[in-house]
mmCIF file of C-alpha atoms in Angstrom:
data_model
loop_
_atom_site.group_PDB
_atom_site.id
_atom_site.type_symbol
_atom_site.label_atom_id
_atom_site.label_comp_id
_atom_site.label_asym_id
_atom_site.label_seq_id
_atom_site.Cartn_x
_atom_site.Cartn_y
_atom_site.Cartn_z
ATOM 1 C CA MET A 1 0.000 0.000 0.000
ATOM 2 C CA LYS A 2 2.870 2.330 0.817
ATOM 3 C CA LYS A 3 4.429 1.574 -2.558
ATOM 4 C CA VAL A 4 1.217 2.468 -4.311
ATOM 5 C CA LEU A 5 0.939 5.690 -2.340
ATOM 6 C CA VAL A 6 4.550 6.637 -3.138
ATOM 7 C CA LEU A 7 3.941 5.878 -6.820
ATOM 8 C CA VAL A 8 0.831 8.056 -6.876
ATOM 9 C CA LEU A 9 2.643 10.912 -5.142
ATOM 10 C CA SER A 10 5.574 10.635 -7.539
ATOM 11 C CA VAL A 11 3.305 10.764 -10.584
ATOM 12 C CA ALA A 12 1.451 13.763 -9.118
ATOM 13 C CA LEU A 13 4.739 15.537 -8.429
ATOM 14 C CA LEU A 14 5.972 14.828 -11.946
ATOM 15 C CA LEU A 15 2.764 16.143 -13.486
ATOM 16 C CA THR A 16 3.009 19.266 -11.332
ATOM 17 C CA MET A 17 6.589 19.879 -12.475
ATOM 18 C CA VAL A 18 5.608 19.388 -16.124
ATOM 19 C CA ALA A 19 2.699 21.737 -15.692
ATOM 20 C CA CYS A 20 4.967 24.299 -14.048
ATOM 21 C CA GLY A 21 7.492 23.838 -16.808
ATOM 22 C CA ASN A 22 4.817 24.320 -19.455
ATOM 23 C CA GLY A 23 3.558 27.339 -17.564
ATOM 24 C CA ALA A 24 7.041 28.792 -17.417
ATOM 25 C CA SER A 25 7.562 28.115 -21.107
ATOM 26 C CA GLU A 26 4.269 29.753 -21.905
ATOM 27 C CA GLN A 27 5.196 32.692 -19.725
ATOM 28 C CA ASN A 28 8.585 32.880 -21.410
ATOM 29 C CA ARG A 29 6.890 32.852 -24.793
ATOM 30 C CA LYS A 30 4.555 35.595 -23.644
ATOM 31 C CA ASN A 31 7.494 37.582 -22.275
ATOM 32 C CA ALA A 32 9.428 37.093 -25.501
ATOM 33 C CA THR A 33 6.415 38.117 -27.543
ATOM 34 C CA LYS A 34 5.918 41.139 -25.325
ATOM 35 C CA GLU A 35 9.601 42.073 -25.626
ATOM 36 C CA GLN A 36 9.412 41.730 -29.412
ATOM 37 C CA THR A 37 6.232 43.795 -29.526
ATOM 38 C CA ASP A 38 7.763 46.401 -27.222
ATOM 39 C CA GLY A 39 10.886 46.447 -29.381
ATOM 40 C CA GLU A 40 8.835 46.894 -32.528
ATOM 41 C CA GLN A 41 6.877 49.638 -30.816
ATOM 42 C CA ASP A 42 10.146 51.291 -29.745
ATOM 43 C CA ILE A 43 11.442 51.181 -33.310
ATOM 44 C CA ALA A 44 8.134 52.456 -34.653
ATOM 45 C CA GLU A 45 8.123 55.174 -32.010
ATOM 46 C CA LYS A 46 11.689 56.170 -32.889
ATOM 47 C CA GLU A 47 10.795 56.255 -36.577
ATOM 48 C CA LYS A 48 7.737 58.313 -35.724
ATOM 49 C CA ILE A 49 9.860 60.681 -33.637
ATOM 50 C CA GLY A 50 12.370 60.902 -36.495
ATOM 51 C CA GLU A 51 9.571 61.746 -38.915
ATOM 52 C CA GLN A 52 8.242 64.297 -36.466
ATOM 53 C CA ASP A 53 11.739 65.764 -36.098
ATOM 54 C CA GLN A 54 12.045 66.038 -39.873
ATOM 55 C CA LYS A 55 8.587 67.534 -40.033
ATOM 56 C CA SER A 56 9.379 69.952 -37.226
ATOM 57 C CA GLU A 57 12.550 71.009 -39.031
ATOM 58 C CA SER A 58 10.594 71.764 -42.182
ATOM 59 C CA GLU A 59 7.885 73.481 -40.155
ATOM 60 C CA GLU A 60 10.264 75.134 -37.721
ATOM 61 C CA ILE A 61 9.443 78.564 -39.086
ATOM 62 C CA GLU A 62 5.769 79.258 -38.488
ATOM 63 C CA HIS A 63 3.887 81.322 -41.036
ATOM 64 C CA THR A 64 0.671 83.309 -40.986
ATOM 65 C CA GLY A 65 -1.222 80.935 -43.279
ATOM 66 C CA LYS A 66 -1.525 83.693 -45.895
ATOM 67 C CA LYS A 67 0.265 83.507 -49.225
ATOM 68 C CA ILE A 68 1.875 86.490 -50.835
ATOM 69 C CA ASP A 69 -0.642 88.174 -53.132
ATOM 70 C CA GLY A 70 0.246 90.404 -56.050
ATOM 71 C CA GLU A 71 3.265 90.961 -58.245
ATOM 72 C CA ILE A 72 6.667 90.788 -56.570
ATOM 73 C CA THR A 73 8.449 93.976 -57.565
ATOM 74 C CA ARG A 74 11.557 93.706 -55.389
ATOM 75 C CA ALA A 75 13.148 90.641 -53.902
ATOM 76 C CA SER A 76 16.153 89.577 -51.892
ATOM 77 C CA VAL A 77 17.712 86.172 -52.412
ATOM 78 C CA PHE A 78 16.521 83.263 -50.288
ATOM 79 C CA SER A 79 18.594 82.422 -47.248
ATOM 80 C CA GLU A 80 17.873 79.899 -44.498
ATOM 81 C CA GLY A 81 14.526 79.220 -46.156
ATOM 82 C CA LEU A 82 13.320 82.836 -46.198
ATOM 83 C CA ALA A 83 13.344 85.888 -48.482
ATOM 84 C CA PHE A 84 12.120 89.471 -48.315
ATOM 85 C CA VAL A 85 9.894 90.912 -51.039
ATOM 86 C CA ASN A 86 8.053 94.112 -51.889
ATOM 87 C CA VAL A 87 4.718 93.714 -53.681
ATOM 88 C CA ASN A 88 2.883 95.781 -56.302
ATOM 89 C CA GLY A 89 5.497 98.507 -56.293
ATOM 90 C CA ASN A 90 5.039 99.315 -52.596
ATOM 91 C CA LYS A 91 8.635 99.768 -51.457
ATOM 92 C CA GLU A 92 7.690 100.779 -47.934
ATOM 93 C CA LYS A 93 6.389 97.384 -46.789
ATOM 94 C CA ALA A 94 8.467 94.214 -46.920
ATOM 95 C CA TYR A 95 7.086 90.716 -46.524
ATOM 96 C CA CYS A 96 9.215 87.856 -45.261
ATOM 97 C CA ILE A 97 8.118 84.710 -47.115
ATOM 98 C CA ASN A 98 9.057 81.026 -47.077
ATOM 99 C CA LYS A 99 9.712 78.832 -50.097
ATOM 100 C CA GLU A 100 6.022 78.019 -50.442
ATOM 101 C CA GLY A 101 5.141 81.689 -50.743
ATOM 102 C CA TYR A 102 3.580 81.945 -47.296
ATOM 103 C CA ILE A 103 4.044 85.162 -45.342
ATOM 104 C CA VAL A 104 6.036 84.622 -42.151
ATOM 105 C CA PHE A 105 5.847 88.251 -41.033
ATOM 106 C CA GLU A 106 5.785 91.751 -42.489
ATOM 107 C CA LEU A 107 7.759 94.877 -41.667
ATOM 108 C CA ASP A 108 7.716 98.515 -42.703
ATOM 109 C CA PHE A 109 11.050 98.993 -44.421
ATOM 110 C CA GLU A 110 12.464 99.340 -47.920
ATOM 111 C CA LEU A 111 14.772 96.676 -49.277
ATOM 112 C CA ASP A 112 18.274 98.112 -49.487
ATOM 113 C CA GLY A 113 20.830 97.631 -52.204
ATOM 114 C CA LEU A 114 20.185 97.682 -55.943
ATOM 115 C CA PHE A 115 17.504 94.989 -55.724
ATOM 116 C CA GLY A 116 17.653 94.140 -52.052
ATOM 117 C CA GLU A 117 20.441 91.618 -52.509
ATOM 118 C CA LEU A 118 22.975 93.498 -50.402
ATOM 119 C CA TYR A 119 20.961 93.446 -47.199
ATOM 120 C CA SER A 120 18.030 91.514 -45.803
ATOM 121 C CA LYS A 121 19.677 88.112 -45.950
ATOM 122 C CA PHE A 122 19.344 85.719 -43.029
ATOM 123 C CA VAL A 123 22.588 84.496 -41.528
ATOM 124 C CA ASN A 124 22.539 82.454 -38.321
ATOM 125 C CA GLY A 125 18.880 83.333 -37.842
ATOM 126 C CA PHE A 126 19.199 87.114 -38.208
ATOM 127 C CA ALA A 127 18.879 89.624 -41.051
ATOM 128 C CA LYS A 128 19.475 93.332 -41.415
ATOM 129 C CA VAL A 129 16.228 95.166 -42.174
ATOM 130 C CA GLY A 130 16.584 98.870 -42.736
ATOM 131 C CA GLU A 131 18.612 100.186 -39.812
ATOM 132 C CA GLY A 132 17.680 97.291 -37.509
ATOM 133 C CA ILE A 133 18.327 93.572 -37.259
ATOM 134 C CA CYS A 134 15.462 91.096 -37.023
ATOM 135 C CA ASP A 135 15.104 87.446 -36.090
ATOM 136 C CA LYS A 136 12.985 84.874 -37.934
ATOM 137 C CA LYS A 137 9.877 85.839 -35.996
ATOM 138 C CA GLY A 138 10.084 89.452 -37.111
ATOM 139 C CA LYS A 139 11.358 90.903 -33.839
ATOM 140 C CA VAL A 140 13.485 93.903 -34.735
ATOM 141 C CA THR A 141 16.259 95.335 -32.579
ATOM 142 C CA MET A 142 17.295 98.877 -33.453
ATOM 143 C CA PRO A 143 20.735 100.392 -32.781
ATOM 144 C CA SER A 144 19.211 102.830 -30.313
ATOM 145 C CA ASP A 145 17.991 99.878 -28.215
ATOM 146 C CA VAL A 146 21.591 99.122 -27.262
ATOM 147 C CA GLY A 147 22.989 102.645 -27.277
ATOM 148 C CA ALA A 148 24.425 102.395 -30.797
ATOM 149 C CA THR A 149 23.909 104.452 -33.942
ATOM 150 C CA LYS A 150 24.304 101.904 -36.741
ATOM 151 C CA PHE A 151 24.521 98.127 -37.228
ATOM 152 C CA SER A 152 26.352 95.987 -39.777
ATOM 153 C CA ASP A 153 25.510 92.347 -40.512
ATOM 154 C CA CYS A 154 28.861 91.641 -42.187
ATOM 155 C CA ALA A 155 30.019 89.282 -39.432
ATOM 156 C CA LEU A 156 26.717 87.540 -38.625
ATOM 157 C CA GLU A 157 28.252 84.369 -40.019
ATOM 158 C CA GLY A 158 30.200 84.100 -36.787
ATOM 159 C CA GLY A 159 27.409 85.387 -34.556
ATOM 160 C CA TYR A 160 28.768 88.949 -34.374
ATOM 161 C CA ILE A 161 27.168 92.330 -35.043
ATOM 162 C CA LEU A 162 29.420 95.288 -35.779
ATOM 163 C CA ALA A 163 27.979 98.405 -34.173
ATOM 164 C CA GLU A 164 28.889 102.033 -34.587
ATOM 165 C CA LYS A 165 28.259 104.652 -31.923
ATOM 166 C CA ILE A 166 28.383 108.335 -32.771
ATOM 167 C CA THR A 167 27.830 111.059 -30.184
ATOM 168 C CA SER A 168 28.101 114.769 -30.872
ATOM 169 C CA ASP A 169 27.319 118.193 -29.532
ATOM 170 C CA TYR A 170 27.584 121.711 -30.910
ATOM 171 C CA SER A 171 31.387 121.676 -30.853
ATOM 172 C CA SER A 172 32.600 118.129 -31.451
ATOM 173 C CA SER A 173 31.696 114.584 -32.338
ATOM 174 C CA LYS A 174 32.907 111.208 -31.097
ATOM 175 C CA MET A 175 32.916 108.134 -33.387
ATOM 176 C CA GLU A 176 33.326 104.652 -31.920
ATOM 177 C CA LEU A 177 33.073 101.066 -33.137
ATOM 178 C CA GLY A 178 32.349 97.953 -31.077
ATOM 179 C CA VAL A 179 31.047 94.389 -31.345
ATOM 180 C CA LEU A 180 27.789 92.791 -30.129
ATOM 181 C CA ASN A 181 26.703 89.163 -30.022
ATOM 182 C CA THR A 182 23.278 88.083 -31.311
ATOM 183 C CA ASP A 183 21.851 88.503 -27.811
ATOM 184 C CA PHE A 184 22.740 92.175 -28.387
ATOM 185 C CA GLU A 185 25.279 92.202 -25.575
ATOM 186 C CA TRP A 186 28.515 94.122 -25.986
ATOM 187 C CA ILE A 187 31.502 91.797 -26.453
ATOM 188 C CA VAL A 188 33.887 94.573 -27.408
ATOM 189 C CA GLN A 189 32.959 97.976 -26.025
ATOM 190 C CA PRO A 190 32.827 100.799 -28.610
ATOM 191 C CA SER A 191 36.096 102.685 -28.897
ATOM 192 C CA GLU A 192 37.540 105.514 -30.949
ATOM 193 C CA GLU A 193 40.724 103.496 -31.485
ATOM 194 C CA ILE A 194 38.855 100.737 -33.327
ATOM 195 C CA TYR A 195 36.840 103.240 -35.347
ATOM 196 C CA ASN A 196 39.915 105.214 -36.406
ATOM 197 C CA ALA A 197 41.874 102.057 -37.297
ATOM 198 C CA THR A 198 39.096 100.476 -39.351
ATOM 199 C CA GLY A 199 37.406 103.493 -40.865
ATOM 200 C CA GLY A 200 33.996 102.569 -39.505
ATOM 201 C CA LEU A 201 31.087 100.670 -40.977
ATOM 202 C CA TRP A 202 30.963 102.513 -44.277
ATOM 203 C CA LEU A 203 34.117 100.586 -45.206
ATOM 204 C CA ALA A 204 32.760 97.228 -44.002
ATOM 205 C CA ARG A 205 30.944 96.528 -47.284
ATOM 206 C CA LEU A 206 33.792 97.148 -49.686
ATOM 207 C CA ASN A 207 34.593 94.289 -52.082
ATOM 208 C CA HIS A 208 37.575 92.969 -50.167
ATOM 209 C CA CYS A 209 36.183 93.056 -46.642
ATOM 210 C CA TYR A 210 35.379 89.665 -45.167
ATOM 211 C CA TYR A 211 34.721 87.673 -42.002
ATOM 212 C CA TYR A 212 36.834 84.645 -41.113
ATOM 213 C CA ASN A 213 37.228 82.692 -37.896
ATOM 214 C CA ASP A 214 36.428 85.477 -35.392
ATOM 215 C CA TYR A 215 38.235 88.122 -37.424
ATOM 216 C CA PHE A 216 36.903 90.835 -39.702
ATOM 217 C CA PHE A 217 39.105 92.393 -42.358
ATOM 218 C CA PHE A 218 38.500 96.062 -43.168
ATOM 219 C CA GLU A 219 39.796 97.116 -46.585
ATOM 220 C CA LYS A 220 41.587 100.451 -46.515
ATOM 221 C CA ASP A 221 43.073 100.555 -50.019
ATOM 222 C CA TYR A 222 43.048 98.505 -53.223
ATOM 223 C CA ARG A 223 45.390 98.850 -56.211
ATOM 224 C CA TYR A 224 43.800 97.687 -59.447
ATOM 225 C CA ASP A 225 47.138 97.444 -61.259
ATOM 226 C CA THR A 226 48.829 95.109 -58.768
ATOM 227 C CA TYR A 227 45.794 93.554 -56.995
ATOM 228 C CA GLU A 228 47.276 94.614 -53.658
ATOM 229 C CA VAL A 229 44.870 95.138 -50.775
ATOM 230 C CA SER A 230 45.783 96.883 -47.543
ATOM 231 C CA GLY A 231 43.721 96.989 -44.404
ATOM 232 C CA VAL A 232 43.420 95.835 -40.825
ATOM 233 C CA TYR A 233 42.005 92.791 -39.020
ATOM 234 C CA LEU A 234 39.741 93.239 -36.022
ATOM 235 C CA ASN A 235 39.553 90.360 -33.538
ATOM 236 C CA LEU A 236 35.815 90.332 -32.821
ATOM 237 C CA LYS A 237 36.257 88.529 -29.504
ATOM 238 C CA THR A 238 38.890 90.758 -27.990
ATOM 239 C CA GLY A 239 38.873 93.989 -29.995
ATOM 240 C CA GLU A 240 42.564 93.501 -30.825
ATOM 241 C CA LEU A 241 43.760 95.050 -34.090
ATOM 242 C CA GLN A 242 46.204 93.140 -36.311
ATOM 243 C CA ASP A 243 47.936 93.730 -39.626
ATOM 244 C CA GLN A 244 47.618 90.076 -40.630
ATOM 245 C CA ILE A 245 46.378 86.677 -39.476
ATOM 246 C CA ASP A 246 47.975 83.253 -39.789
ATOM 247 C CA VAL A 247 45.467 81.644 -42.181
ATOM 248 C CA VAL A 248 43.645 83.397 -45.006
ATOM 249 C CA PRO A 249 40.914 81.346 -46.774
ATOM 250 C CA SER A 250 40.787 80.776 -50.527
ATOM 251 C CA SER A 251 37.420 82.563 -50.533
ATOM 252 C CA THR A 252 39.434 85.811 -50.340
ATOM 253 C CA TRP A 253 41.490 85.060 -53.450
ATOM 254 C CA GLN A 254 40.966 87.689 -56.105
ATOM 255 C CA ALA A 255 40.147 86.729 -59.668
ATOM 256 C CA GLY A 256 42.666 88.471 -61.875
ATOM 257 C CA GLY A 257 40.428 90.362 -64.269
ATOM 258 C CA ASP A 258 41.457 89.581 -67.844
ATOM 259 C CA THR A 259 44.131 87.127 -66.734
ATOM 260 C CA PRO A 260 43.529 83.478 -65.729
ATOM 261 C CA ASN A 261 45.190 83.976 -62.353
ATOM 262 C CA PHE A 262 44.170 84.329 -58.720
ATOM 263 C CA PHE A 263 45.938 86.739 -56.360
ATOM 264 C CA ASP A 264 46.191 87.023 -52.598
ATOM 265 C CA TYR A 265 45.864 90.348 -50.803
ATOM 266 C CA GLY A 266 49.578 90.970 -51.204
ATOM 267 C CA GLY A 267 49.178 90.905 -54.987
ATOM 268 C CA ASN A 268 50.944 87.544 -55.234
ATOM 269 C CA VAL A 269 49.772 84.894 -57.710
ATOM 270 C CA VAL A 270 48.427 81.978 -55.668
ATOM 271 C CA LEU A 271 46.891 80.062 -58.571
ATOM 272 C CA ASN A 272 48.052 80.238 -62.190
ATOM 273 C CA LEU A 273 45.736 78.782 -64.818
ATOM 274 C CA GLU A 274 47.640 79.991 -67.883
ATOM 275 C CA THR A 275 48.360 76.400 -68.899
ATOM 276 C CA TYR A 276 44.697 76.191 -69.875
ATOM 277 C CA ASN A 277 45.053 78.524 -72.830
ATOM 278 C CA THR A 278 41.345 78.454 -73.681
ATOM 279 C CA ILE A 279 40.281 80.026 -70.372
ATOM 280 C CA GLU A 280 38.897 83.443 -71.256
ATOM 281 C CA HIS A 281 39.427 84.911 -67.805
ATOM 282 C CA VAL A 282 38.343 84.282 -64.245
ATOM 283 C CA GLU A 283 36.733 87.618 -63.519
ATOM 284 C CA GLY A 284 33.795 87.260 -61.147
ATOM 285 C CA THR A 285 34.827 83.772 -60.071
ATOM 286 C CA LYS A 286 35.062 83.051 -56.351
ATOM 287 C CA PHE A 287 36.025 80.099 -54.205
ATOM 288 C CA ILE A 288 33.477 78.643 -51.784
ATOM 289 C CA ASN A 289 34.371 75.600 -49.704
ATOM 290 C CA GLY A 290 37.576 75.210 -51.703
ATOM 291 C CA LYS A 291 35.865 75.082 -55.123
ATOM 292 C CA ALA A 292 35.304 77.650 -57.860
ATOM 293 C CA PRO A 293 33.664 77.613 -61.323
ATOM 294 C CA ILE A 294 35.628 78.715 -64.392
ATOM 295 C CA ARG A 295 34.722 79.123 -68.063
ATOM 296 C CA PHE A 296 36.390 78.451 -71.387
ATOM 297 C CA PHE A 297 35.899 79.414 -74.999
ATOM 298 C CA ASN A 298 37.238 77.244 -77.817
ATOM 299 C CA SER A 299 34.785 77.503 -80.749
ATOM 300 C CA ALA A 300 32.122 76.798 -78.103
ATOM 301 C CA TYR A 301 31.551 77.729 -74.471
ATOM 302 C CA TYR A 302 32.463 75.383 -71.608
ATOM 303 C CA PHE A 303 32.614 75.438 -67.852
ATOM 304 C CA THR A 304 34.021 73.296 -65.041
ATOM 305 C CA MET A 305 34.877 73.481 -61.346
ATOM 306 C CA ILE A 306 38.412 73.647 -59.992
ATOM 307 C CA ASN A 307 39.911 73.020 -56.564
ATOM 308 C CA GLU A 308 42.479 75.198 -54.816
ATOM 309 C CA LYS A 309 45.278 73.543 -56.810
ATOM 310 C CA GLY A 310 43.619 74.440 -60.120
ATOM 311 C CA GLU A 311 42.672 70.836 -60.863
ATOM 312 C CA PHE A 312 39.472 70.086 -62.771
ATOM 313 C CA LEU A 313 36.768 68.458 -60.683
ATOM 314 C CA PHE A 314 35.144 67.159 -63.881
ATOM 315 C CA GLU A 315 35.695 67.310 -67.627
ATOM 316 C CA PRO A 316 34.543 70.728 -68.891
ATOM 317 C CA VAL A 317 30.979 70.635 -70.223
ATOM 318 C CA GLU A 318 29.636 72.632 -73.134
ATOM 319 C CA THR A 319 27.108 75.272 -72.148
ATOM 320 C CA ILE A 320 25.459 78.460 -73.376
ATOM 321 C CA GLN A 321 27.475 81.561 -74.197
ATOM 322 C CA ASN A 322 28.243 82.293 -70.654
ATOM 323 C CA HIS A 323 28.947 84.647 -67.864
ATOM 324 C CA LEU A 324 29.295 82.896 -64.529
ATOM 325 C CA VAL A 325 26.890 85.147 -62.739
ATOM 326 C CA ALA A 326 26.209 83.337 -59.471
ATOM 327 C CA TYR A 327 27.610 80.507 -57.382
ATOM 328 C CA ASP A 328 26.313 79.609 -53.915
ATOM 329 C CA GLY A 329 28.596 76.687 -53.086
ATOM 330 C CA GLU A 330 26.101 74.083 -54.314
ATOM 331 C CA THR A 331 24.950 75.331 -57.717
ATOM 332 C CA VAL A 332 26.275 77.492 -60.556
ATOM 333 C CA LEU A 333 23.967 79.837 -62.443
ATOM 334 C CA ILE A 334 25.126 80.790 -65.919
ATOM 335 C CA ALA A 335 23.642 83.527 -68.116
ATOM 336 C CA ASP A 336 24.553 84.772 -71.574
ATOM 337 C CA ASP A 337 24.859 88.339 -70.303
ATOM 338 C CA ILE A 338 25.294 90.028 -66.944
ATOM 339 C CA LEU A 339 22.699 92.824 -67.182
ATOM 340 C CA ASN A 340 20.559 91.885 -70.175
ATOM 341 C CA ALA A 341 20.466 88.100 -70.178
ATOM 342 C CA LYS A 342 18.312 86.088 -72.563
ATOM 343 C CA LYS A 343 19.319 82.537 -71.672
ATOM 344 C CA PHE A 344 20.041 80.874 -68.336
ATOM 345 C CA ALA A 345 21.399 77.476 -67.319
ATOM 346 C CA CYS A 346 21.898 75.979 -63.875
ATOM 347 C CA TYR A 347 24.426 73.260 -62.969
ATOM 348 C CA ASP A 348 25.460 71.427 -59.839
ATOM 349 C CA THR A 349 29.123 71.337 -58.803
ATOM 350 C CA SER A 350 29.595 67.996 -60.599
ATOM 351 C CA GLY A 351 28.707 69.527 -63.969
ATOM 352 C CA ASN A 352 25.194 68.083 -64.225
ATOM 353 C CA LEU A 353 22.696 70.329 -65.973
ATOM 354 C CA LEU A 354 19.796 70.956 -63.599
ATOM 355 C CA GLY A 355 17.733 73.143 -65.917
ATOM 356 C CA GLN A 356 17.725 75.980 -68.417
ATOM 357 C CA ILE A 357 15.306 78.638 -69.599
ATOM 358 C CA ASP A 358 14.892 81.265 -72.309
ATOM 359 C CA SER A 359 13.927 84.744 -71.146
ATOM 360 C CA GLU A 360 11.333 84.958 -73.896
ATOM 361 C CA THR A 361 9.144 82.775 -71.704
ATOM 362 C CA ILE A 362 9.309 85.464 -69.011
ATOM 363 C CA ALA A 363 9.625 88.850 -70.690
ATOM 364 C CA THR A 364 10.396 90.371 -74.050
ATOM 365 C CA ASN A 365 12.932 93.155 -74.669
ATOM 366 C CA LYS A 366 13.563 93.761 -70.996
ATOM 367 C CA GLY A 367 16.826 93.532 -69.132
ATOM 368 C CA ILE A 368 17.088 90.605 -66.744
ATOM 369 C CA THR A 369 19.524 90.086 -63.899
ATOM 370 C CA CYS A 370 19.707 86.942 -61.837
ATOM 371 C CA ASP A 371 21.074 85.381 -58.676
ATOM 372 C CA ILE A 372 20.991 82.085 -56.826
ATOM 373 C CA SER A 373 21.132 81.286 -53.128
ATOM 374 C CA ASP A 374 19.761 78.585 -50.848
ATOM 375 C CA GLY A 375 18.793 76.486 -53.866
ATOM 376 C CA VAL A 376 16.495 79.194 -55.292
ATOM 377 C CA ILE A 377 16.998 81.265 -58.438
ATOM 378 C CA VAL A 378 15.660 84.817 -58.575
ATOM 379 C CA LEU A 379 15.258 86.580 -61.918
ATOM 380 C CA ARG A 380 14.654 90.330 -61.858
ATOM 381 C CA VAL A 381 13.118 91.809 -64.994
ATOM 382 C CA GLY A 382 13.951 95.487 -65.327
ATOM 383 C CA GLY A 383 11.537 98.272 -66.188
ATOM 384 C CA ASN A 384 11.570 102.048 -66.027
ATOM 385 C CA THR A 385 10.048 102.374 -62.571
ATOM 386 C CA ARG A 386 9.784 98.834 -61.213
ATOM 387 C CA TYR A 387 11.105 95.314 -61.432
ATOM 388 C CA ASP A 388 9.144 92.100 -61.791
ATOM 389 C CA CYS A 389 10.793 89.327 -59.795
ATOM 390 C CA TYR A 390 10.413 85.589 -60.262
ATOM 391 C CA PHE A 391 11.571 82.722 -58.073
ATOM 392 C CA PHE A 392 12.526 79.336 -59.541
ATOM 393 C CA THR A 393 13.905 76.037 -58.344
ATOM 394 C CA THR A 394 17.237 74.966 -59.820
ATOM 395 C CA ASP A 395 15.433 73.209 -62.701
ATOM 396 C CA PHE A 396 13.585 76.474 -63.452
ATOM 397 C CA ALA A 397 10.228 75.295 -62.225
ATOM 398 C CA PRO A 398 8.286 78.112 -60.494
ATOM 399 C CA LEU A 399 9.023 78.007 -56.786
ATOM 400 C CA PHE A 400 5.376 78.635 -55.841
#
C-alpha cells in the first residue's frame, strides 16, 4: 500500500513539475512576444519621432497661413529658407516669405541695395532690415535699443554684429566702433581706437572686406594694377587690431580680371591657370568651400569646377554663351549676359545640368539680372520704374 501511495505521489509531483514547466515556457513565450512587440513599438516610435523631427525642421518657421498676393516687384535672395519681397510697387512694406510663398511676417522697411540683394539676408537666424536687425519671428532690434547708432551684418556668419556709436554736440563729435553678439550684448565695447583704425562701418561693405574665424578684415586701399589690398584685421572677440592673421581662406582670393590667375591680398599669384590657354578669364569667379567655377571658350563655351590647386573636378561641359553670374557653393547659375540676359542654365558642382530657360518665356525686350542662393533662383526683370521678380527652383520650375 505504501508503494502504491509513493507511486501516486511521484506521478502527481511529476505532473506538477511538467505543468509548471509548461507554464514557465508559456510565460517565457509571452514575455518574448511582449519584448518583441515592445521592441517593434520602440522602433516604430523612434521612426515616428524621427519623422516628427524632420517635419518639425521643415515646419520650424511658423507662417501666418496667408500667401503672398500680387506681383513681386523687389526681392532679396533666399537664405535659411526665407526671403524678403516688396509687392505691387510698394517699397515701404516688406514681406518675409518662405519657399512656399507663405508670409512669415511683415515689416515697414524698404529693401536696401540695388535689388535688395545686399541686405536683408538671413545668416545664423538674423537679417538686417533697414537700420535694424530682425530674427525669424520678425522681432526687430534697433541700434538705439543698445545705445548704438548703426549696425552691420557683415560678421553675422560668426554670430557677431558690428555696431557704430556716434555722439556729438555743438562743438565736437565722437565716433566709436564695437562688437555685439546676437543677444545684443557688448563683447567689445565701442572705442575711438577701433573706429579710427578700421574706418567705420561705411568701409565694411567694400569688395575685399570679409569675415573669417572670429576676425573681420577692413579694406583700406586697393590697387587695381597690382591687386594689392591693404587693411586691418579686427579680432571680434577681444577687440585687438592686427595687420595680418595666420590663415587666409581661398574665398578671399581675387580673380585676376582679364588674366587666368588668382591673387592674394599681397598681390601675389596663388593660382596660375595659364596652362589652360582656352580660359577666357576668371573675372567674377570666387572660391566657396575650396571650389570655384571657371569658363572656357574654344569655338564653343564650356565650364568646369576647380579646386584650390587648379585641378578640374570634372571634364569641362559645353554650355550656353556664358557669364558665370552666381555661385552659392552648391549650384552654378550661368547667363549669356550680366545685365541683359536672354538665356540661363543651372548646374550642380559635378557639372550636371539641372535646368535651363529662355527669357522669352518670361519677358520680351527687358533687361534681366539673376542670382541664386539657398537652392532658389531669382530673376529680376527690369523696367523704367519697377522690377518684376520671379523665383525658380534649380530646374527652373516656379518656386510657388
